[in-house]
Amino acid sequence: MKKWVYVVIAAVFMLSILGVSDTGSAAKETWVSEKPSATSFRLKDLTAVITVKIKNNDNNVQYFKIGQVYQGSLSENSTIKWLIQWTNPAAVKMVKSRTPELGGDYGWKVKPGETKTVSFGLRATGDMGEIPSYIVNVESDNSNYWPLINEPGLMSSWFMPNEIEVLNPSLDLRYWKGTFGFTLINIDEEKVSGIVRAPIAPANSKLVYSSPKAFVDDDLFVSTQVAAWDVTMDPETSQRFVYTYEWPAKVSGGNGSTSGGGYYPPGTLQGTTGSSSVPGAKTGAPYGPLVIGVLVTAAAVAYTKIIR
């Protein structure tokens, strides 16, 4: 049985890989490496407010907690570290911690059959939170092109909101909503223009709000609708950006508006339901065939972790 399970995981994983480019994205652009010290736009004050609804499908009590370290598509060996600002309802401290240096791990208990909704606020610390920084594409091409070269702008990173279901199949993520904010700074002595993408974008989710209003880049990552802005900034000025995603949703289009701020019409996206009929911890799934559900979800998460 074990051998059969491994074979199916490998098959699903390979099919996922074959559907994308060797960089793990459906990007139409080639990213060219640049010197971080020569980039005029920097990010700081990255924040996140997350709301989740999770059901415990087990007969025993289960726990889930807030993850305080995020890798994503960052520069090599770099992470975003989060400080917990508040929780609602109050979280309890866990018996063990992955990140004691960030104050320890906090989370919630879910009773058997219970559905719990929680919200919490996070603030990035370190390079993304206190030092102006920006996300780079690790797989940027070092080749030299001449006489013209493409300028893709600033990179984004992405994750799957329902990864909790792979960590614990008893926990079924029914709903996820995330509002992110960051401050963009022009550290140059001249006016600078370029494309700036959301530092963090959830896969299989819909962009429901942004300010200023973003255009949608749905070619950067598979099944990911990345908020992007065409930005022009005067010397040594800054601007705050806020955007909100909801999960689950199937991405099926974009919105070209780039001015002002506001909501995105439902017609630009195709919604899905958080079914509880195929198997479903930090950031769930239903029970049709339990084994197949778990395998597909596991392959999807493995896919995100390896290629992003």
mmCIF file of N, CA and C in Angstrom, residues 8 113 172 192 209 228 232 247 261 282 285 299:
data_model
loop_
_atom_site.group_PDB
_atom_site.id
_atom_site.type_symbol
_atom_site.label_atom_id
_atom_site.label_comp_id
_atom_site.label_asym_id
_atom_site.label_seq_id
_atom_site.Cartn_x
_atom_site.Cartn_y
_atom_site.Cartn_z
ATOM 1 N N VAL A 8 1.752 7.099 -6.722
ATOM 2 C CA VAL A 8 0.718 8.077 -7.102
ATOM 3 C C VAL A 8 1.186 9.503 -6.829
ATOM 4 N N GLY A 113 -15.413 18.146 15.704
ATOM 5 C CA GLY A 113 -16.583 18.615 14.985
ATOM 6 C C GLY A 113 -16.787 20.117 15.004
ATOM 7 N N ASP A 172 -9.936 21.045 8.251
ATOM 8 C CA ASP A 172 -10.490 21.426 6.955
ATOM 9 C C ASP A 172 -10.616 22.947 6.894
ATOM 10 N N VAL A 192 11.361 57.912 -10.578
ATOM 11 C CA VAL A 192 11.555 56.536 -11.023
ATOM 12 C C VAL A 192 10.211 55.889 -11.319
ATOM 13 N N TYR A 209 -9.806 43.452 -3.340
ATOM 14 C CA TYR A 209 -9.662 44.882 -3.070
ATOM 15 C C TYR A 209 -8.195 45.271 -3.135
ATOM 16 N N ALA A 228 -0.633 43.952 -9.153
ATOM 17 C CA ALA A 228 0.541 44.676 -9.648
ATOM 18 C C ALA A 228 0.169 46.132 -9.904
ATOM 19 N N THR A 232 4.941 55.410 -10.531
ATOM 20 C CA THR A 232 5.901 56.484 -10.777
ATOM 21 C C THR A 232 6.014 57.300 -9.499
ATOM 22 N N TRP A 247 -9.890 33.233 -0.329
ATOM 23 C CA TRP A 247 -9.777 31.847 -0.784
ATOM 24 C C TRP A 247 -10.978 31.081 -0.269
ATOM 25 N N GLY A 261 -8.683 53.384 -5.952
ATOM 26 C CA GLY A 261 -8.697 52.180 -5.138
ATOM 27 C C GLY A 261 -10.108 51.641 -5.134
ATOM 28 N N LYS A 282 -1.379 26.001 9.256
ATOM 29 C CA LYS A 282 -1.096 27.423 9.209
ATOM 30 C C LYS A 282 -1.835 28.045 8.097
ATOM 31 N N ALA A 285 -9.314 20.563 3.097
ATOM 32 C CA ALA A 285 -9.747 19.764 1.930
ATOM 33 C C ALA A 285 -10.927 18.862 2.256
ATOM 34 N N ALA A 299 0.849 16.675 -3.294
ATOM 35 C CA ALA A 299 1.638 16.942 -4.496
ATOM 36 C C ALA A 299 1.639 18.425 -4.808
#
